[in-house]
Amino acid sequence: MSDTLQLAATSLAAQSATTEHRPLIITLFAAFVVATLFITIWAGRQTRSAADFYAGGRQFTGFQNGLAISGDYMSAASFLGIAGAIALFGYDGFLYSIGFLVAWLVALLLVAEPLRNSGRFTMGDVLAYRMRQRPVRTAAGTSTIVVSIFYLLAQMAGAGVLVSLLLGITHDGGKVLIVALVGVLMILYVTIGGMKGTTWVQMVKAVLLIAGTLLITFLVLLKFNFNISDLLGTAAEKSGHGAAFLEPGLKYGATGTSKLDFISLGIALVLGTAGLPHILIRFYTVPTSQAARKSVNWAIGIIGGFYLMTIALGFGAAAIVGSTEIVESNKAGNTAAPLLALHIGGTDSAGGAILLAVISAVAFATILAVVAGLTLASSSSFAHDIYANVIRRGQATEKEEVRAARWATVAIGVVSIGLGALARDLNVAGLVALAFAVAASANLPTILYSLFWKRFTTQGALWSIYGGLTSSVVLVLFSPVVSGKPTSMFKGMDFYWFPLENPGIVSIPLGFLLGWLGSLLGKEEPDKGKYAELEVKSLTGTGAH
Amino acid sequence: MATDAAPPPHGEPGHDPAHPTTEEFIEVQESAEFGELRHSYRSFAFPLTVAFIAWYLLYVLLSNYAGDFMGTKVYGNINVALVFGLAQFATTFLIAWLYARHAAARLDPKAEAIKTRMESRTEAGG
């Protein structure tokens, strides 16, 4: 998301629009913060047991959780990133949305209900169910924390740059201050409000995001008399690419390698979603597996509708703002949506100023809600999987566990403020794709084997988690994401040998293969009784929490 | 035998799940009734998963290697690529709806019957 945001030294500020509108934007930011803190404190008063803290008391309805899932999932990367990618690369920007949406079918058909029925608080509950607790919990906790931290870091570093851009702050101190502010707020949301508070924050954010997007989409379509072909034609013409703008290939079609990279990315997006820990723990917030199913269906409807609107947003920005102005403001196109808001409301009118402020506030709300969800997922896993089941060997009381989760939240918050501040000038956009790749390579194979394959063993689980995790991280480390290219995280260095930016095409099959081999090659017999329990529970909900 | 940690305490207020024994779970798992539930679930979910992943990969491959075909205009500025993309949205919504319908009609009643019986047996037995 922060994709070369920092290169935008000219930025929105240069257009004087932002500095002028700063008071209004800050007022809306503050209103969101005050409202969500109020919700958090209210939710905190009702958070007593571990089930309250980890799973929001399991009292949310399918619709509420569907909204919250959408809030958790639609990060600033999808809101600003996809709109920007469509505005600059036309059709290829749209390819992202499709992978992000289709992925939900994996969650719906294979993961959500069995997980809800057989787990309690974390992904580790299901992965370790049939296995030796301590090694598998350690592995599940490690993978949860790694995926969440990568994702979190990308959001945090992006937040500093993005919010500075929207507010027209150009000095370093301001960016660090914003990263710190985001970090402190997310610590407050999670430690005080737990899952209940976080879920409400996600819902509020989802409603704001959908409302803001609907409004801009409506205004764009109105401008073209609801003639989509006209909108596309104008966008293609103003992009300077002509008809090619509406066809695949502008971004990924350059070489054989970039095409392969696109396949790799596509697979990681589709298979990664159902292995993202911060998404998985949302299924525990509803009372039954039917409600879990309903929440995924709501999420598919909301997220699908949102991605359809990004078409209007992206092509609208290309047609109305024009690529020259978008690139001038931010090379990666991340400000395309706010700029569109400004233009469509009228650059010199109060309408434009208000729309810009609203969309900026929505982007800020989006960042805050997503980082809170990620922090909760990693601190839950630390407290429940690693502290309670590995360190204390299942002897910790609920009170001790929740206390550990709160301290873990503070620790993770402080670490990510530090890393986010340090990484503010690095291009960390690749980290989100890496999080999806790790989730698809390490988590998804283990989840599916655990639920559906009776011969799966502890050794198989460890091989697939650690194998998928290590291979995806190592491949990215030696890919152009980290070094060797002008867009790399460390521009001055060059130690890459893996040609693709996304490791999925290698690491995902490897994760599946290792889980299978590890189970067959070990001497260990799978635990038949435990598998009977898990299978019957997961399909019927018998004895579900 | 495969756990070296005690199961976590089940202390959620207002909600105390029943705990059938492992033997009961094995018995149910091997029963014809559960076999039917498993079959109704797997024979629906697994082929459909393979199908939508194949359909999505086809779309990715066409975008990559069949640019001319994807660029064919269908109506005004709307081309095959856009229609294909929107078709992915449509099939996703369709599959979600089909699964919800299948689950409500074919899975939920069977699952509920097994669950009710197992949990009442546990309560009656102790």
XYZ file of C-alpha atoms in Angstrom:
671
model
C 0.000 0.000 0.000
C 2.781 2.427 0.836
C 4.102 1.609 -2.602
C 6.440 4.504 -3.288
C 4.083 6.787 -1.426
C 7.148 8.436 -0.033
C 8.325 9.316 -3.506
C 5.380 11.616 -3.793
C 7.272 14.578 -2.465
C 5.039 16.792 -4.523
C 2.026 14.998 -3.056
C -1.438 16.275 -2.552
C -0.026 19.048 -0.458
C 1.509 20.623 -3.496
C -1.910 21.071 -4.912
C -2.647 23.219 -1.911
C -5.972 21.462 -1.764
C -5.012 19.379 1.221
C -3.458 21.965 3.436
C -6.509 24.079 2.919
C -8.827 21.199 3.826
C -6.725 19.960 6.701
C -8.966 21.250 9.521
C -11.983 19.457 8.080
C -10.057 16.203 7.542
C -8.624 16.314 11.061
C -12.087 16.973 12.503
C -13.482 13.892 10.771
C -10.472 11.770 11.856
C -11.019 12.930 15.424
C -14.738 12.201 15.265
C -14.009 8.625 14.190
C -11.420 8.164 16.930
C -13.728 9.520 19.637
C -16.678 7.416 18.463
C -14.657 4.210 18.283
C -12.988 4.796 21.646
C -16.424 5.271 23.145
C -17.557 1.945 21.632
C -14.372 0.311 22.891
C -14.922 1.429 26.468
C -18.545 0.298 26.320
C -17.472 -3.102 24.975
C -14.693 -3.324 27.560
C -17.199 -3.060 30.407
C -18.855 -6.227 29.105
C -15.644 -8.139 28.572
C -15.053 -10.482 31.494
C -14.386 -14.072 30.443
C -11.818 -15.397 27.995
C -14.634 -16.084 25.502
C -15.568 -12.401 25.729
C -12.037 -11.241 25.084
C -11.137 -13.710 22.316
C -14.509 -14.278 20.672
C -16.687 -11.313 21.653
C -18.877 -13.619 23.746
C -19.901 -15.504 20.565
C -23.077 -13.430 20.450
C -22.806 -11.666 17.104
C -25.287 -12.434 14.342
C -24.304 -13.712 10.920
C -24.975 -10.304 9.400
C -22.984 -8.422 12.041
C -20.051 -10.761 11.657
C -20.315 -10.565 7.872
C -19.969 -6.799 8.126
C -17.061 -7.159 10.532
C -15.327 -9.676 8.252
C -15.685 -7.212 5.391
C -14.250 -4.501 7.632
C -11.327 -6.715 8.565
C -10.657 -7.739 4.978
C -11.034 -4.515 3.001
C -7.768 -2.908 3.963
C -6.495 0.409 2.703
C -4.619 -1.720 0.174
C -7.879 -2.749 -1.424
C -9.609 0.578 -1.082
C -6.846 2.921 -2.198
C -4.499 0.384 -3.801
C -6.962 -1.278 -6.182
C -8.648 1.979 -7.172
C -5.180 3.366 -7.898
C -4.041 0.275 -9.785
C -7.132 0.407 -12.014
C -6.652 4.142 -12.549
C -3.081 3.566 -13.753
C -3.065 0.065 -15.263
C -6.689 -0.247 -16.255
C -7.878 -3.803 -16.508
C -4.861 -5.353 -14.737
C -5.745 -3.456 -11.582
C -9.104 -5.157 -11.609
C -7.525 -8.644 -11.662
C -6.612 -8.237 -7.980
C -10.220 -7.768 -6.927
C -11.296 -10.976 -8.575
C -8.724 -13.109 -6.752
C -9.581 -11.418 -3.453
C -13.266 -12.217 -3.921
C -13.156 -15.755 -5.359
C -10.952 -16.686 -2.377
C -13.978 -16.477 -0.108
C -15.419 -19.631 -1.622
C -12.562 -21.636 -0.100
C -13.482 -20.169 3.277
C -17.185 -20.827 2.722
C -17.021 -24.373 1.372
C -14.111 -25.842 3.324
C -13.068 -23.832 6.346
C -15.565 -21.546 8.110
C -18.083 -24.040 9.474
C -15.754 -26.896 10.454
C -13.456 -24.367 12.150
C -16.342 -22.775 14.058
C -17.566 -26.181 15.204
C -14.283 -27.635 16.361
C -12.145 -24.739 17.547
C -12.424 -22.371 20.446
C -10.361 -19.200 20.139
C -7.520 -19.571 17.631
C -6.429 -21.304 14.441
C -4.106 -23.397 16.633
C -7.122 -24.952 18.388
C -8.042 -26.788 15.205
C -4.509 -27.512 13.966
C -3.444 -29.023 17.273
C -6.690 -30.888 17.981
C -5.510 -34.305 16.794
C -1.823 -33.721 17.353
C 0.774 -33.446 20.089
C -0.232 -30.126 21.622
C 3.014 -28.338 22.374
C 4.905 -28.668 19.070
C 1.867 -28.012 16.886
C 0.640 -25.104 19.039
C 4.123 -23.590 18.846
C 4.116 -23.948 15.061
C 0.573 -22.566 14.691
C 1.379 -19.642 16.996
C 4.587 -18.872 15.111
C 2.852 -18.911 11.770
C -0.062 -16.793 13.068
C 2.279 -14.182 14.483
C 4.505 -14.099 11.373
C 1.565 -13.690 8.971
C -0.094 -11.047 11.139
C 3.120 -9.076 11.720
C 3.952 -8.932 7.995
C 0.450 -7.728 7.257
C 0.501 -5.332 10.208
C 3.872 -3.873 9.262
C 2.684 -3.104 5.750
C -0.394 -1.363 7.164
C 1.561 0.593 9.796
C 4.278 1.847 7.479
C 1.619 2.656 4.926
C -0.477 4.480 7.507
C 2.299 6.918 8.316
C 2.914 7.748 4.698
C -0.711 7.767 3.651
C -2.051 9.890 6.463
C 0.838 12.345 6.044
C -0.059 12.552 2.399
C -3.732 13.166 3.092
C -2.878 15.781 5.687
C -0.076 17.297 3.648
C 2.620 16.549 6.256
C 6.022 16.235 4.619
C 8.532 16.086 7.463
C 9.734 12.819 8.976
C 8.740 13.604 12.539
C 5.121 13.967 11.483
C 5.106 10.541 9.845
C 6.628 8.878 12.904
C 4.070 10.629 15.082
C 1.221 9.267 12.970
C 2.592 5.721 13.080
C 2.804 6.065 16.868
C -0.739 7.426 17.075
C -2.113 4.525 15.005
C -0.176 2.089 17.210
C -1.444 3.575 20.470
C -5.033 3.566 19.231
C -4.854 -0.064 18.152
C -3.407 -1.046 21.543
C -6.316 0.749 23.248
C -8.959 -0.858 21.022
C -7.669 -4.362 21.629
C -6.640 -4.257 25.292
C -9.808 -2.495 26.436
C -12.429 -3.708 23.996
C -11.105 -7.190 23.149
C -12.896 -8.970 20.340
C -16.210 -7.303 21.114
C -14.841 -3.783 20.772
C -12.749 -4.698 17.735
C -15.764 -6.260 16.017
C -17.854 -3.125 16.507
C -15.009 -0.966 15.187
C -14.850 -3.198 12.090
C -18.595 -2.886 11.560
C -18.567 0.910 11.826
C -15.656 1.066 9.439
C -17.309 -1.286 6.930
C -20.459 0.841 6.895
C -18.430 4.039 6.411
C -16.349 2.482 3.659
C -19.351 1.138 1.782
C -21.273 4.398 2.168
C -18.325 6.481 0.968
C -17.696 4.186 -1.992
C -21.383 4.103 -2.934
C -21.544 7.888 -2.921
C -18.492 8.343 -5.162
C -19.607 5.516 -7.470
C -23.024 7.105 -7.833
C -21.516 10.504 -8.628
C -19.125 9.002 -11.203
C -21.909 7.085 -12.943
C -24.149 10.155 -12.842
C -21.478 12.119 -14.651
C -21.550 9.542 -17.458
C -25.332 9.217 -17.469
C -24.951 5.653 -16.208
C -23.357 4.675 -19.517
C -20.523 2.315 -18.501
C -19.205 1.973 -22.022
C -18.808 5.754 -22.143
C -16.960 5.769 -18.822
C -14.596 3.035 -20.039
C -14.046 4.797 -23.353
C -13.187 8.121 -21.716
C -10.880 6.368 -19.239
C -9.062 4.533 -22.037
C -8.695 7.706 -24.058
C -7.402 9.844 -21.192
C -5.036 7.109 -19.997
C -2.989 7.450 -23.156
C -3.027 3.675 -23.660
C -6.159 3.517 -25.785
C -7.978 0.193 -26.041
C -5.059 -1.616 -24.344
C -6.137 0.083 -21.094
C -9.258 -2.078 -21.061
C -7.399 -5.312 -21.813
C -5.176 -7.513 -19.656
C -1.423 -7.013 -19.920
C -0.444 -3.450 -18.999
C 0.943 -4.433 -15.626
C 1.615 -8.164 -15.763
C 1.927 -8.831 -19.484
C 5.392 -7.390 -20.072
C 7.499 -10.573 -20.000
C 7.224 -14.308 -19.477
C 8.419 -13.791 -15.899
C 5.826 -11.174 -15.107
C 3.108 -13.448 -16.469
C 4.339 -16.271 -14.264
C 4.392 -13.845 -11.356
C 0.765 -13.034 -11.987
C -0.197 -16.725 -11.859
C 1.750 -17.070 -8.622
C 0.015 -14.047 -7.128
C -3.393 -15.284 -8.290
C -2.951 -18.654 -6.573
C -1.711 -17.041 -3.356
C -4.674 -14.653 -3.230
C -7.245 -17.384 -3.780
C -5.742 -19.869 -1.331
C -4.396 -17.385 1.215
C -7.597 -15.783 2.441
C -8.891 -18.925 4.170
C -5.574 -19.207 6.032
C -5.372 -15.644 7.374
C -5.559 -15.938 11.187
C -7.282 -12.575 11.692
C -10.060 -13.728 9.364
C -10.306 -17.219 10.890
C -10.822 -16.004 14.454
C -13.833 -13.985 13.298
C -15.751 -17.257 12.819
C -15.636 -17.811 16.596
C -17.675 -14.661 17.264
C -20.962 -16.238 16.182
C -22.925 -18.873 18.119
C -23.308 -21.620 15.493
C -21.873 -22.965 12.260
C -25.012 -21.809 10.440
C -24.273 -18.276 11.602
C -20.669 -18.717 10.431
C -21.975 -19.731 6.999
C -24.299 -16.727 6.940
C -21.483 -14.411 7.890
C -19.324 -15.618 4.991
C -22.249 -15.214 2.612
C -22.825 -11.664 3.818
C -19.109 -11.008 3.489
C -19.110 -12.326 -0.087
C -22.031 -10.033 -0.939
C -20.510 -6.960 0.718
C -16.943 -7.507 -0.488
C -18.143 -8.419 -3.990
C -20.295 -5.299 -4.174
C -17.380 -3.217 -2.952
C -14.968 -4.606 -5.556
C -17.535 -4.008 -8.286
C -17.614 -0.381 -7.198
C -13.814 -0.140 -7.353
C -14.258 -0.516 -11.129
C -16.204 2.745 -11.182
C -13.734 4.325 -8.757
C -10.636 3.285 -10.708
C -11.867 3.933 -14.238
C -13.630 7.048 -12.943
C -10.335 8.379 -11.593
C -8.643 7.623 -14.926
C -11.418 9.390 -16.835
C -12.064 12.359 -14.550
C -8.737 13.051 -12.808
C -6.409 11.719 -15.498
C -3.239 9.688 -15.030
C -0.857 12.673 -15.175
C -2.307 14.264 -12.074
C -2.598 10.892 -10.270
C 1.037 9.972 -10.886
C 2.161 13.460 -9.930
C 0.454 13.083 -6.580
C 1.622 9.522 -5.946
C 3.526 7.235 -8.266
C 1.657 4.088 -7.250
C -1.724 5.727 -7.666
C -2.706 5.388 -4.001
C -4.310 8.819 -3.953
C -6.504 8.170 -6.990
C -9.652 7.683 -4.884
C -9.218 10.824 -2.727
C -8.347 12.847 -5.842
C -11.431 11.531 -7.582
C -13.514 12.652 -4.607
C -11.999 16.117 -4.820
C -12.597 16.413 -8.571
C -16.076 15.027 -8.631
C -17.201 17.350 -5.873
C -15.615 20.295 -7.690
C -11.966 21.264 -7.074
C -12.793 24.807 -6.067
C -16.003 24.186 -4.217
C -16.975 23.228 -0.710
C -18.428 19.992 -2.132
C -15.012 18.843 -3.311
C -13.425 19.714 0.023
C -16.054 17.813 1.962
C -15.853 14.725 -0.254
C -12.053 14.698 -0.036
C -12.249 14.928 3.746
C -14.837 12.157 3.938
C -12.834 9.782 1.762
C -9.630 10.566 3.671
C -11.397 9.848 6.951
C -12.716 6.573 5.548
C -9.159 5.593 4.582
C -7.970 6.411 8.102
C -10.823 4.393 9.654
C -9.899 1.514 7.370
C -6.296 1.468 8.519
C -7.221 1.629 12.205
C -9.779 -1.168 11.997
C -7.485 -3.495 10.069
C -4.489 -3.027 12.383
C -6.713 -3.669 15.397
C -7.920 -6.965 13.899
C -4.364 -8.057 13.134
C -3.100 -7.177 16.603
C -5.934 -9.116 18.208
C -5.181 -12.194 16.086
C -1.520 -12.256 17.023
C -1.974 -11.509 20.713
C -4.757 -14.128 20.996
C -2.534 -16.734 19.450
C 0.376 -15.794 21.679
C -1.745 -15.980 24.833
C -3.878 -19.005 23.978
C -1.513 -21.169 21.931
C 1.934 -20.290 23.207
C 1.470 -18.976 26.758
C -1.446 -21.097 27.981
C -0.819 -24.353 26.132
C 2.937 -24.448 25.566
C 4.513 -22.473 28.415
C 1.896 -23.233 31.074
C 0.969 -26.626 29.586
C -2.759 -25.924 29.775
C -2.648 -25.034 33.476
C -3.215 -21.275 33.146
C -6.508 -19.869 34.413
C -8.729 -17.820 32.121
C -7.760 -14.692 33.998
C -4.056 -15.333 33.506
C -4.614 -16.101 29.844
C -6.497 -12.873 29.170
C -3.909 -10.903 31.117
C -1.207 -12.463 28.932
C -3.202 -11.530 25.820
C -3.428 -7.900 26.958
C 0.305 -7.688 27.652
C 1.028 -9.366 24.322
C -1.101 -6.700 22.644
C 0.967 -3.951 24.238
C 4.213 -5.692 23.238
C 3.091 -6.302 19.654
C 1.836 -2.725 19.437
C 5.145 -1.288 20.641
C 7.163 -3.528 18.317
C 5.046 -2.614 15.315
C 5.241 1.105 16.101
C 9.037 0.720 16.138
C 9.216 -1.359 12.974
C 6.585 0.760 11.240
C 8.564 3.917 12.025
C 11.810 2.345 10.814
C 10.178 0.958 7.675
C 8.409 4.187 6.762
C 10.843 4.874 3.936
C 11.009 1.290 2.670
C 8.694 -0.067 0.060
C 6.808 -2.616 2.129
C 3.836 -3.094 -0.207
C 5.121 -6.584 -1.033
C 4.560 -7.653 2.577
C 0.790 -7.961 2.163
C 1.225 -10.336 -0.766
C 3.796 -12.207 1.333
C 1.279 -12.557 4.165
C -1.179 -14.162 1.735
C 1.537 -16.471 0.404
C 2.551 -17.644 3.897
C -1.098 -18.162 4.838
C -1.662 -20.247 1.708
C 1.581 -22.252 2.041
C 1.762 -22.878 5.788
C -1.758 -22.529 7.181
C -4.190 -23.709 4.542
C -2.583 -27.127 3.843
C -2.468 -27.870 7.572
C -6.073 -26.779 8.114
C -7.384 -28.878 5.219
C -5.359 -31.974 6.093
C -6.383 -31.698 9.764
C -10.054 -31.526 8.898
C -10.285 -33.955 6.023
C -7.398 -36.437 5.950
C -7.394 -39.197 8.522
C -3.748 -40.186 8.057
C -2.404 -36.706 8.871
C 0.065 -36.706 11.773
C 1.950 -34.309 14.046
C 5.050 -34.642 11.893
C 2.994 -33.846 8.775
C 1.566 -30.741 10.470
C 5.004 -29.525 11.532
C 6.514 -30.137 8.101
C 3.767 -28.296 6.275
C 3.657 -25.324 8.663
C 7.411 -24.816 8.975
C 8.112 -25.863 5.376
C 5.481 -23.533 3.899
C 6.503 -20.705 6.217
C 10.247 -21.005 5.644
C 10.062 -21.504 1.891
C 7.794 -18.509 1.310
C 9.812 -16.190 3.554
C 13.180 -17.304 2.127
C 12.001 -16.997 -1.480
C 10.743 -13.465 -0.849
C 13.982 -12.560 0.916
C 15.868 -13.454 -2.268
C 13.307 -11.949 -4.635
C 13.156 -8.509 -6.257
C 10.717 -7.478 -3.502
C 13.662 -7.129 -1.115
C 16.633 -6.228 -3.319
C 17.964 -5.616 -6.797
C 15.254 -3.461 -8.363
C 14.413 0.234 -8.124
C 11.119 -0.744 -6.494
C 12.779 -3.046 -3.922
C 12.651 -2.612 -0.184
C 16.421 -2.086 -0.062
C 17.198 -0.283 -3.265
C 20.964 -0.109 -2.903
C 21.504 -3.846 -2.433
C 21.319 -6.723 -4.832
C 21.183 -10.309 -3.613
C 18.191 -11.709 -5.403
C 18.108 -14.945 -7.378
C 14.436 -15.927 -7.218
C 12.860 -14.118 -10.181
C 9.244 -13.859 -8.961
C 7.853 -11.318 -6.518
C 5.320 -13.809 -5.240
C 6.561 -17.180 -3.944
C 3.157 -18.916 -4.003
C 3.637 -20.981 -7.131
C 6.542 -22.799 -5.437
C 5.788 -22.568 -1.724
C 2.083 -23.526 -1.806
C 2.562 -26.891 -3.566
C 5.584 -27.424 -1.297
C 3.454 -26.870 1.817
C 0.901 -29.431 0.634
C 3.597 -31.896 -0.422
C 5.477 -31.649 2.896
C 2.306 -32.235 4.921
C 1.643 -35.385 2.946
C 5.236 -36.651 3.017
C 5.700 -35.847 6.699
C 2.636 -37.901 7.573
C 3.597 -40.888 5.444
C 7.306 -40.975 6.285
C 6.976 -40.805 10.075
C 6.563 -43.863 12.298
C 3.794 -42.144 14.214
C 0.286 -43.615 13.961
C -2.479 -41.048 13.491
C -4.714 -40.762 16.566
C -7.957 -42.431 15.410
C -10.029 -41.383 18.413
C -9.047 -37.749 18.142
C -9.811 -37.740 14.434
C -13.246 -39.237 15.126
C -13.875 -36.439 17.625
C -12.667 -33.735 15.266
C -14.544 -35.029 12.244
C -17.841 -35.563 14.020
C -17.585 -32.245 15.853
C -16.625 -30.312 12.741
C -19.538 -31.604 10.678
C -22.247 -31.713 13.332
C -21.305 -29.083 15.918
C -21.551 -31.623 18.740
C -19.999 -30.173 21.873
C -19.121 -26.920 20.128
C -18.193 -23.992 22.349
C -2.301 -40.412 24.461
C -1.215 -37.901 21.914
C -1.659 -34.904 24.134
C 0.930 -33.784 26.598
C -1.207 -30.945 27.884
C -4.508 -31.190 29.671
C -7.489 -29.979 27.667
C -8.237 -26.333 28.415
C -10.881 -25.714 31.054
C -14.347 -25.301 29.629
C -15.591 -22.405 31.633
C -17.660 -20.236 29.364
C -20.519 -18.727 31.313
C -23.997 -19.694 30.249
C -22.677 -22.268 27.856
C -21.426 -25.642 28.898
C -20.914 -27.917 25.930
C -21.713 -31.579 26.339
C -18.798 -33.994 26.233
C -19.499 -37.352 24.675
C -16.669 -39.857 25.137
C -14.126 -40.708 22.454
C -15.745 -44.136 22.068
C -19.073 -42.489 21.317
C -17.421 -40.271 18.718
C -15.821 -43.294 17.035
C -19.132 -45.108 17.057
C -20.898 -42.150 15.434
C -18.091 -41.619 12.940
C -18.479 -45.212 11.762
C -22.289 -45.073 11.640
C -24.188 -45.100 8.348
C -26.008 -41.920 9.307
C -22.777 -39.954 9.736
C -21.388 -41.539 6.572
C -24.342 -40.095 4.715
C -23.787 -36.631 6.167
C -20.097 -36.784 5.245
C -20.979 -37.925 1.745
C -23.595 -35.172 1.229
C -21.051 -32.598 2.352
C -17.961 -33.835 0.541
C -19.651 -34.786 -2.728
C -20.967 -31.232 -2.928
C -18.099 -29.128 -1.559
C -15.055 -30.917 -3.017
C -16.005 -31.046 -6.732
C -17.329 -27.492 -6.529
C -14.010 -26.317 -5.028
C -12.064 -27.980 -7.828
C -14.447 -26.450 -10.362
C -14.249 -22.845 -9.194
C -10.468 -22.973 -8.807
C -10.173 -24.382 -12.346
C -12.563 -21.700 -13.628
C -10.526 -18.994 -11.908
C -7.230 -20.396 -13.251
C -8.707 -20.495 -16.742
C -9.479 -16.818 -16.351
C -5.935 -16.055 -15.130
C -4.394 -18.034 -18.008
C -6.615 -16.392 -20.616
C -5.711 -12.960 -19.238
C -2.047 -13.901 -19.533
C -1.865 -15.735 -22.819
C -4.965 -14.914 -24.856
C -4.834 -11.134 -24.974
C -6.355 -10.806 -28.445
C -9.345 -12.926 -27.563
C -9.853 -11.035 -24.287
C -9.670 -7.723 -26.144
C -12.524 -8.572 -28.514
C -15.233 -5.927 -28.221
C -18.641 -7.219 -27.223
C -20.664 -4.048 -26.911
C -19.345 -0.494 -27.164
C -16.143 -0.399 -25.105
C -17.068 -3.512 -23.168
C -14.779 -6.397 -24.152
C -14.536 -10.114 -23.470
C -12.044 -9.537 -20.630
C -14.527 -7.401 -18.712
C -17.362 -9.843 -19.330
C -15.113 -12.684 -18.104
C -14.195 -10.712 -15.000
C -17.813 -9.947 -14.213
C -18.650 -13.610 -14.832
C -16.201 -14.491 -12.024
C -18.228 -12.259 -9.715
C -21.454 -13.837 -10.892
C -20.246 -17.422 -10.409
C -18.911 -16.566 -6.941
C -22.300 -15.220 -5.884
C -24.026 -18.186 -7.507
C -21.842 -20.813 -5.795
C -22.281 -19.110 -2.418
C -26.046 -19.197 -2.875
C -26.071 -22.823 -4.104
C -23.997 -23.965 -1.153
C -26.194 -22.162 1.365
C -29.251 -23.808 -0.154
C -27.642 -27.260 -0.208
C -26.417 -26.922 3.376
C -29.777 -25.799 4.714
C -31.664 -28.580 2.947
C -29.252 -31.510 3.040
C -26.670 -30.934 5.773
C -28.248 -29.023 8.645
C -31.073 -31.502 9.406
C -28.691 -34.495 9.444
C -26.090 -32.655 11.503
C -28.695 -31.435 13.952
C -30.126 -34.927 14.443
C -26.717 -36.403 15.264
C -25.765 -33.518 17.517
C -29.017 -33.629 19.481
C -28.752 -37.347 20.024
C -25.116 -37.275 21.085
C -25.584 -34.396 23.489
C -28.742 -35.836 25.074
C -27.099 -39.236 25.442
C -24.229 -37.585 27.275
C -26.527 -35.779 29.638
C -28.594 -38.890 30.287
C -25.490 -40.996 30.779
C -23.893 -38.687 33.283
